[in-house]
Amino acid sequence: MSLAAFQRALADLAASPELVSAVRRNPEAALRAYDLDERERRRLIHVAGQTGMEAQCTLYRVTRLASLTALLPETMQSLQPELRPIVDAYWKAEAVHDVRFAAEARRFLGFLEQNPHLLAKASGKSPSAVLSRARRELAANLRARV
Amino acid sequence: MPGRDPAAGAPVLGIGLMVAPAFEPLLAVEGLVDHLAVTPDRFWEDRGRSVPAEARFVDIPAWVALLQRAGRPQVTHHIGLSMASAICAPDPAYVRQMGCWANRWNAHWISEHLAFVAIDTGDGPAAAGLALTAPFDREVLDLVVDRARMVMAATGRPFLLENSSYFITFDDNEMDEPEFLNRFCEEASAGLLLDLHNLYCNTVNFGFSGHRFLDRLELDRVVEVHVAGGADLAGFWSDAHAGQPPEPVWDLLDDLLPRAPNLRAVTFEMHESWLPRTGFEGVAETLARARSMWNRHRGGIGP
C-alpha cells in the first residue's frame, strides 16, 4: 500500500497549498498521516520544495473552477466579490474534486443551497434569488448538451 | 510499415483534430481534417461507479451526433483509466466501456496518458482532481504495462501511451523518461502517442533538449503525434491546449517525421474555448502547416 499512500499524499499536496507549506515547515509532522517508506517521504519533501508544486496547486484550482465556470458561468460571476471565500468554503467541505463537470456543478449548487448565508454579501440580491437563477442556469446548460 | 509495428494493420490516417462540436464547420472544408481524435469521456456522462454498468455511461446526444455526421476515421484518446494509479485494479466498467466505444466507432487505436488521475483513499478509489506524474520506477512501469495489456485484451485494439507534461520531478527515478517509455513499449507490445507539446513543456520547465530526447526514444514505436499550444501558468509553461503550437513544437515535428517509420497520424489539440482568439482560420492554418510538413517528409496524403 505504500505507493498508494505516496500517490494520495502527492494528490493532497496538489490540492492543498496549506499542506505544501506545512511540509516545507515541518515535514515529519505534515506527512505523519501517510504510510510512507523512507524514499517516498524524501521524495515528497523534495517535490514540496519545488516551485513546480506551486504551479501544480494553481492548476488544481483552475481545473476545479473550470467545471463550475463551464456550467454556472453567470452564477460564478454574480458571486463576486465573495467568490473566493465561497469557493474556499466549498473546497473545504468537499475536499475531493469530482472531475465529472455535471456532478461537480450539481454538488456546488447543493452546497450553496445548504449555506445560503454565504450568498448574502455576494451579489446584492437575496440568496433565494441567486439560488433560483443558479438552478435555472445549470438546468439550461445541461439541457444545451442534449 | 517496416520492422515491428505497434499499430499493426492500422491505416495511415494523416492530419487530424481533437474534436468537439464547436469545430464542426472545419469538417466541411475538403482536405483539411483526415481523422478525428475523440476523447470519449467528453462525449458521455459518467454517472458514477455506484450506477449499474449498463446505465452508467450515457451519451451526450449533441456531441455524439457530431461523430455521426462527421464520417471520418476515428481514434480514441481516453483520460479516465488512470494508467499509473496504485489502486488495486482499474475500473472494470470503464475498461468495458472503452471497448464498446472503440467498437461502435471502429476506432483504429486507443490511447491513454502516462499519469494517475485516481487515488486509493482507503475506502476505494477517488479522483485525484488532475493528472499527476508518477516516478519513472519499475513498480510504476509494471502497473502501466499491466493496464495496457488489459486494455488490449479487452478491446482488441492497439494501445498507445502518451508522454505527459509535468511541473515536478523526482531526483531519484529508477530510469529516465525515454528509457521508461521504451521499456513500456517493449514489455507491453504497445506504441507511443508522442505529444510534442508535452515534451516541449518539459524542455522549457526543466531545461533539456527535446531533440536529444527524441534521439533516445525508439521512434519506430511512435504511431500518433499530438501538437498543441500552451500558456504560462505560475511561471511554468503548461499544456493548456491554448491556440496554435509554438515554433519549437514545429521544429520537433520536423525532426521526428522522417525518423518515425510507423507514424500514422498527426493530431492538433486545441480547447474550443480558444476559437474566438484563433478563429477557424487559425485552426485551419495549423492543420495545413502540419499537412505541408507531413507531405514534405512522407508524401502521400495530399492534397
XYZ file of C-alpha atoms in Angstrom:
449
model
C 0.000 0.000 0.000
C 2.993 2.298 0.167
C 2.777 3.552 -3.416
C -0.927 4.182 -2.886
C -0.151 6.294 0.185
C 2.543 8.147 -1.739
C 0.133 8.976 -4.559
C -2.542 10.042 -2.089
C -0.063 12.385 -0.439
C 1.016 13.765 -3.822
C -2.620 14.416 -4.778
C -3.253 16.034 -1.395
C -0.264 18.331 -1.949
C -1.618 19.385 -5.346
C -4.995 20.128 -3.771
C -3.689 21.997 -0.759
C -1.189 24.863 -0.721
C -1.589 24.707 3.067
C -0.236 21.145 3.105
C 2.645 22.185 0.842
C 3.538 24.941 3.308
C 3.220 22.547 6.216
C 5.587 20.042 4.562
C 8.071 22.831 3.916
C 7.906 23.932 7.571
C 7.745 20.606 9.363
C 7.798 17.626 7.007
C 7.776 14.926 9.646
C 4.601 16.226 11.250
C 2.875 17.094 7.993
C 3.427 13.667 6.434
C 2.844 11.621 9.583
C -0.657 10.623 8.468
C 0.664 8.777 5.390
C 2.070 5.248 5.431
C 5.301 6.011 3.553
C 8.672 4.384 3.275
C 11.806 6.494 3.615
C 12.302 7.052 -0.111
C 8.707 8.157 -0.584
C 8.942 10.537 2.363
C 12.175 12.007 0.962
C 10.615 12.386 -2.471
C 7.553 14.195 -1.148
C 9.694 16.616 0.845
C 11.773 17.210 -2.275
C 8.812 17.916 -4.572
C 7.016 20.047 -1.978
C 10.017 22.356 -2.088
C 9.915 22.774 -5.858
C 8.341 25.864 -7.428
C 6.575 23.459 -9.762
C 4.447 22.332 -6.823
C 3.028 25.846 -6.648
C 2.146 25.643 -10.347
C 0.538 22.266 -9.688
C -1.587 23.735 -6.889
C -2.652 26.529 -9.220
C -3.545 24.032 -11.942
C -5.617 22.019 -9.481
C -7.653 25.087 -8.549
C -8.008 26.171 -12.181
C -9.205 22.695 -13.120
C -11.699 22.622 -10.287
C -13.005 26.060 -11.134
C -13.338 25.108 -14.800
C -16.142 22.658 -14.131
C -18.115 25.373 -12.336
C -17.436 28.177 -14.803
C -18.371 25.860 -17.681
C -21.849 25.108 -16.348
C -22.550 28.011 -13.986
C -20.725 30.965 -15.582
C -23.247 33.668 -14.699
C -23.693 32.357 -11.177
C -19.939 32.397 -10.622
C -19.772 35.953 -11.936
C -22.611 37.020 -9.672
C -20.815 35.679 -6.612
C -18.097 38.326 -6.923
C -16.545 39.776 -4.820
C -17.205 36.893 -2.440
C -16.391 34.150 -4.924
C -13.044 33.241 -3.409
C -14.226 32.717 0.194
C -17.272 30.840 -1.098
C -15.153 28.542 -3.255
C -12.655 28.075 -0.419
C -15.506 27.072 1.891
C -16.871 24.691 -0.740
C -13.488 23.066 -1.261
C -13.056 22.716 2.468
C -16.424 20.973 2.712
C -15.827 18.830 -0.395
C -12.116 18.170 -0.471
C -12.206 15.701 -3.352
C -12.792 17.167 -6.780
C -15.463 15.302 -8.739
C -13.931 15.541 -12.198
C -17.316 14.944 -13.841
C -18.365 18.509 -14.638
C -22.109 17.990 -14.240
C -21.721 16.180 -10.924
C -19.337 18.818 -9.573
C -21.662 21.661 -10.617
C -24.677 19.943 -9.051
C -22.725 19.389 -5.859
C -21.653 23.050 -5.747
C -25.246 24.156 -6.212
C -26.270 21.835 -3.379
C -23.570 23.390 -1.193
C -24.911 26.878 -1.916
C -28.434 25.716 -1.088
C -27.211 24.390 2.261
C -25.208 27.552 3.015
C -27.355 30.493 1.904
C -25.657 32.751 4.452
C -22.551 32.693 2.235
C -24.544 34.357 -0.535
C -25.751 37.288 1.497
C -22.779 39.531 0.718
C -22.115 38.281 -2.758
C -24.417 39.870 -5.234
C -26.670 42.387 -3.585
C -29.553 40.036 -4.323
C -31.346 37.778 -1.912
C -29.860 34.282 -1.519
C -33.102 32.798 -2.797
C -32.857 34.880 -5.982
C -29.238 33.828 -6.528
C -30.135 30.182 -5.971
C -33.151 30.331 -8.225
C -31.070 31.811 -11.018
C -28.309 29.257 -10.470
C -30.790 26.376 -10.721
C -32.148 27.758 -13.993
C -28.665 28.311 -15.376
C -27.478 24.807 -14.558
C -30.615 23.230 -15.967
C -30.307 25.259 -19.176
C -26.630 24.433 -19.651
C -27.157 20.740 -19.005
C -30.086 20.766 -21.444
C -27.941 22.508 -24.065
C -25.662 19.471 -24.132
C -28.569 17.233 -25.135
C 5.375 -0.452 -42.332
C 8.939 -1.602 -41.620
C 10.055 -3.702 -38.656
C 7.953 -4.095 -35.522
C 4.709 -2.203 -35.826
C 2.807 -1.321 -32.649
C -0.324 -0.484 -34.663
C -0.294 -3.496 -36.950
C -2.918 -3.230 -39.637
C -3.970 0.331 -38.906
C -4.080 2.616 -41.923
C -2.185 5.872 -42.254
C -4.721 8.482 -41.151
C -2.825 11.706 -41.825
C -3.772 15.008 -40.208
C -6.496 15.192 -37.593
C -8.172 17.266 -34.952
C -9.124 16.585 -31.338
C -12.764 17.159 -31.994
C -15.581 18.995 -30.220
C -18.860 20.296 -31.637
C -17.511 23.840 -31.915
C -15.108 22.670 -34.623
C -17.801 21.200 -36.889
C -17.599 23.935 -39.565
C -13.987 22.907 -40.180
C -15.083 19.372 -41.015
C -16.907 20.701 -44.048
C -13.664 22.006 -45.544
C -12.414 19.466 -48.019
C -8.933 18.108 -47.441
C -8.455 19.753 -44.059
C -9.227 17.059 -41.465
C -8.447 13.441 -42.316
C -9.344 11.888 -38.985
C -10.959 12.710 -35.668
C -9.277 12.134 -32.363
C -12.039 11.676 -29.817
C -11.842 11.912 -26.053
C -14.879 9.727 -25.332
C -15.050 10.954 -21.743
C -16.281 14.283 -23.166
C -18.969 12.565 -25.261
C -20.641 10.680 -22.428
C -21.781 11.433 -18.921
C -20.301 9.027 -16.397
C -22.973 8.640 -13.726
C -20.504 7.056 -11.340
C -19.371 3.694 -10.073
C -22.469 3.259 -7.921
C -24.681 3.138 -11.012
C -25.180 -0.302 -12.665
C -22.731 -0.763 -15.520
C -25.389 -0.819 -18.241
C -26.745 2.575 -17.159
C -23.517 4.220 -16.076
C -22.231 5.789 -19.312
C -24.827 7.912 -21.089
C -24.287 9.621 -24.447
C -24.332 13.397 -24.612
C -26.526 13.489 -27.717
C -25.349 16.772 -29.231
C -21.738 15.622 -29.056
C -22.368 12.115 -30.347
C -24.403 13.496 -33.229
C -21.293 15.297 -34.406
C -19.480 11.976 -34.788
C -22.429 10.501 -36.650
C -22.406 13.401 -39.117
C -18.642 13.657 -39.459
C -17.979 10.383 -41.272
C -14.234 10.368 -40.597
C -11.881 7.664 -39.329
C -11.503 7.877 -35.582
C -9.024 7.166 -32.836
C -9.953 7.330 -29.163
C -7.976 9.216 -26.571
C -9.044 8.484 -23.010
C -8.474 10.449 -19.818
C -10.145 8.255 -17.206
C -8.278 4.965 -16.923
C -5.508 6.241 -14.631
C -2.670 4.158 -16.007
C -0.196 4.791 -13.192
C -2.522 4.566 -10.190
C -1.673 2.315 -7.294
C -5.342 1.446 -6.925
C -5.837 -2.286 -6.721
C -7.338 -2.607 -10.205
C -8.553 -0.321 -12.966
C -12.247 0.368 -13.108
C -13.601 -2.730 -14.958
C -16.751 -0.979 -16.167
C -14.621 1.809 -17.620
C -12.423 -0.689 -19.463
C -15.534 -2.397 -20.872
C -16.837 0.989 -21.973
C -13.532 1.690 -23.741
C -14.085 -1.438 -25.798
C -17.751 -0.682 -26.515
C -16.881 2.810 -27.686
C -13.979 1.639 -29.854
C -16.205 -0.983 -31.496
C -19.064 1.440 -32.010
C -16.892 3.943 -33.869
C -14.374 1.474 -35.272
C -11.512 3.314 -33.593
C -8.171 2.382 -35.092
C -6.389 2.535 -31.743
C -6.865 3.549 -28.145
C -4.587 5.855 -26.190
C -4.181 6.993 -22.594
C -1.797 9.169 -20.612
C 1.196 8.234 -18.505
C -0.220 9.698 -15.313
C -2.539 8.905 -12.451
C -5.926 10.566 -12.013
C -7.314 8.198 -9.369
C -6.043 7.608 -5.855
C -6.757 4.979 -3.233
C -8.356 6.712 -0.288
C -8.547 3.579 1.821
C -12.303 3.459 1.161
C -11.889 2.763 -2.529
C -10.756 4.838 -5.480
C -11.337 8.578 -5.734
C -10.433 11.244 -8.265
C -7.088 12.950 -7.690
C -8.528 16.085 -9.280
C -5.934 16.380 -12.016
C -3.450 14.235 -13.891
C -0.345 13.727 -11.768
C 3.049 12.393 -12.687
C 4.451 9.242 -11.121
C 8.120 8.373 -10.665
C 9.781 6.523 -13.518
C 10.216 3.394 -11.394
C 9.926 -0.330 -12.023
C 6.851 -0.559 -9.787
C 5.026 2.091 -11.822
C 6.161 0.567 -15.117
C 4.670 -2.779 -14.061
C 1.339 -1.096 -13.334
C 1.270 0.701 -16.667
C 2.263 -2.378 -18.656
C -0.419 -4.470 -16.933
C -3.108 -1.918 -17.727
C -2.063 -1.570 -21.349
C -2.240 -5.354 -21.721
C -5.638 -5.362 -20.049
C -6.994 -2.722 -22.445
C -5.622 -4.512 -25.489
C -7.093 -7.825 -24.323
C -10.482 -6.273 -23.553
C -10.778 -4.156 -26.687
C -8.754 -5.997 -29.329
C -7.238 -2.663 -30.384
C -3.671 -1.375 -30.462
C -2.798 0.712 -27.413
C -0.673 3.859 -27.295
C 0.729 5.528 -24.181
C 1.045 9.302 -24.228
C 4.003 11.031 -22.579
C 2.831 13.663 -20.106
C 3.912 17.146 -19.162
C 4.736 17.710 -15.511
C 5.593 20.508 -13.113
C 7.597 18.490 -10.602
C 10.368 15.950 -10.986
C 11.792 13.229 -8.781
C 15.565 13.311 -8.447
C 15.981 9.578 -7.904
C 13.888 7.969 -10.642
C 14.988 4.406 -11.304
C 15.106 5.191 -15.019
C 14.777 8.311 -17.111
C 11.695 9.087 -19.179
C 12.892 7.811 -22.589
C 14.041 4.554 -21.014
C 10.695 4.208 -19.227
C 8.761 4.764 -22.459
C 10.997 2.400 -24.445
C 10.639 -0.330 -21.836
C 6.893 0.182 -21.705
C 6.577 -0.347 -25.454
C 8.769 -3.424 -25.370
C 7.094 -5.103 -22.412
C 3.506 -4.229 -23.328
C 3.933 -4.691 -27.096
C 2.282 -1.305 -27.413
C 3.017 2.016 -29.057
C 3.565 5.656 -28.250
C 1.407 8.665 -28.717
C 4.171 11.239 -28.643
C 2.795 14.580 -27.524
C 5.358 17.051 -28.820
C 3.826 19.921 -26.882
C 4.042 17.961 -23.637
C 7.676 17.284 -24.469
C 8.174 20.970 -25.243
C 6.620 21.948 -21.880
C 9.094 19.725 -20.076
C 12.057 21.076 -22.039
C 11.061 24.644 -21.137
C 10.337 23.912 -17.497
C 13.304 21.648 -16.843
C 15.872 22.839 -19.372
C 16.738 19.955 -21.652
C 16.758 19.369 -25.400
C 13.647 17.868 -26.955
C 15.686 16.786 -29.959
C 18.089 14.829 -27.748
C 15.020 13.301 -26.064
C 13.857 12.112 -29.481
C 17.323 10.630 -30.082
C 16.837 8.421 -27.016
C 13.354 7.191 -27.944
C 12.761 4.160 -30.123
C 10.904 6.142 -32.744
C 9.525 3.145 -34.595
C 7.140 2.890 -31.616
C 5.529 6.239 -32.390
C 2.107 5.789 -34.031
C 0.477 9.164 -33.367
C 1.787 12.640 -32.609
C -0.002 15.475 -30.836
C 0.802 19.120 -31.465
C -0.749 21.894 -29.389
C -0.253 25.320 -27.920
C 0.229 26.228 -24.291
C 0.248 29.073 -21.817
C 2.179 30.394 -18.877
C 0.899 29.127 -15.537
C 2.584 30.464 -12.416
C 5.898 30.741 -14.222
C 5.686 27.330 -15.894
C 4.751 26.500 -19.468
C 1.590 24.422 -19.330
C -0.135 22.112 -21.775
C -3.214 24.313 -21.883
C -4.228 23.449 -25.473
C -4.249 27.194 -25.926
C -4.086 28.335 -29.514
C -1.524 27.381 -32.121
C 1.671 25.395 -31.477
C 4.802 27.448 -30.735
C 7.684 27.264 -33.234
C 9.792 24.778 -31.219
C 6.945 22.254 -31.445
C 7.049 22.540 -35.226
C 10.840 22.079 -35.093
C 10.318 18.865 -33.123
C 7.745 17.644 -35.649
C 10.128 18.454 -38.484
C 12.808 16.424 -36.718
C 10.501 13.496 -35.949
C 8.628 13.000 -39.220
C 11.477 11.456 -41.230
C 12.512 9.263 -38.294
C 9.234 7.621 -37.219
C 8.529 4.899 -39.787
C 5.293 3.651 -38.177
C 3.716 7.055 -37.652
C 0.075 7.049 -38.803
C -1.329 10.359 -37.626
C -0.608 13.901 -36.503
C -3.372 15.405 -34.364
C -3.858 19.043 -33.390
C -5.300 19.609 -29.928
C -6.881 22.952 -29.042
C -9.554 23.614 -26.470
C -12.595 25.064 -28.181
C -12.667 27.999 -25.770
C -9.711 29.355 -27.753
C -11.676 29.552 -31.014
C -12.687 33.199 -30.513
C -8.992 34.082 -30.377
C -7.640 31.877 -33.178
C -10.731 31.901 -35.363
C -11.448 28.926 -37.582
C -8.683 30.327 -39.799
C -6.087 29.779 -37.087
C -7.076 26.133 -36.692
C -7.132 25.624 -40.457
C -3.717 27.243 -40.766
C -2.276 24.876 -38.147
C -3.769 21.826 -39.833
C -2.478 22.979 -43.230
C 1.011 23.528 -41.842
C 1.045 20.036 -40.341
C -0.108 18.607 -43.679
C 2.548 20.509 -45.589
C 5.250 19.227 -43.243
C 3.900 15.671 -43.489
C 3.822 15.815 -47.282
C 7.347 17.223 -47.424
C 8.792 14.380 -45.371
C 6.500 11.491 -46.164
C 4.309 12.417 -49.104
C 1.128 10.684 -49.927
C -1.780 12.127 -48.027
C -2.351 15.261 -50.117
C -3.998 17.421 -51.198
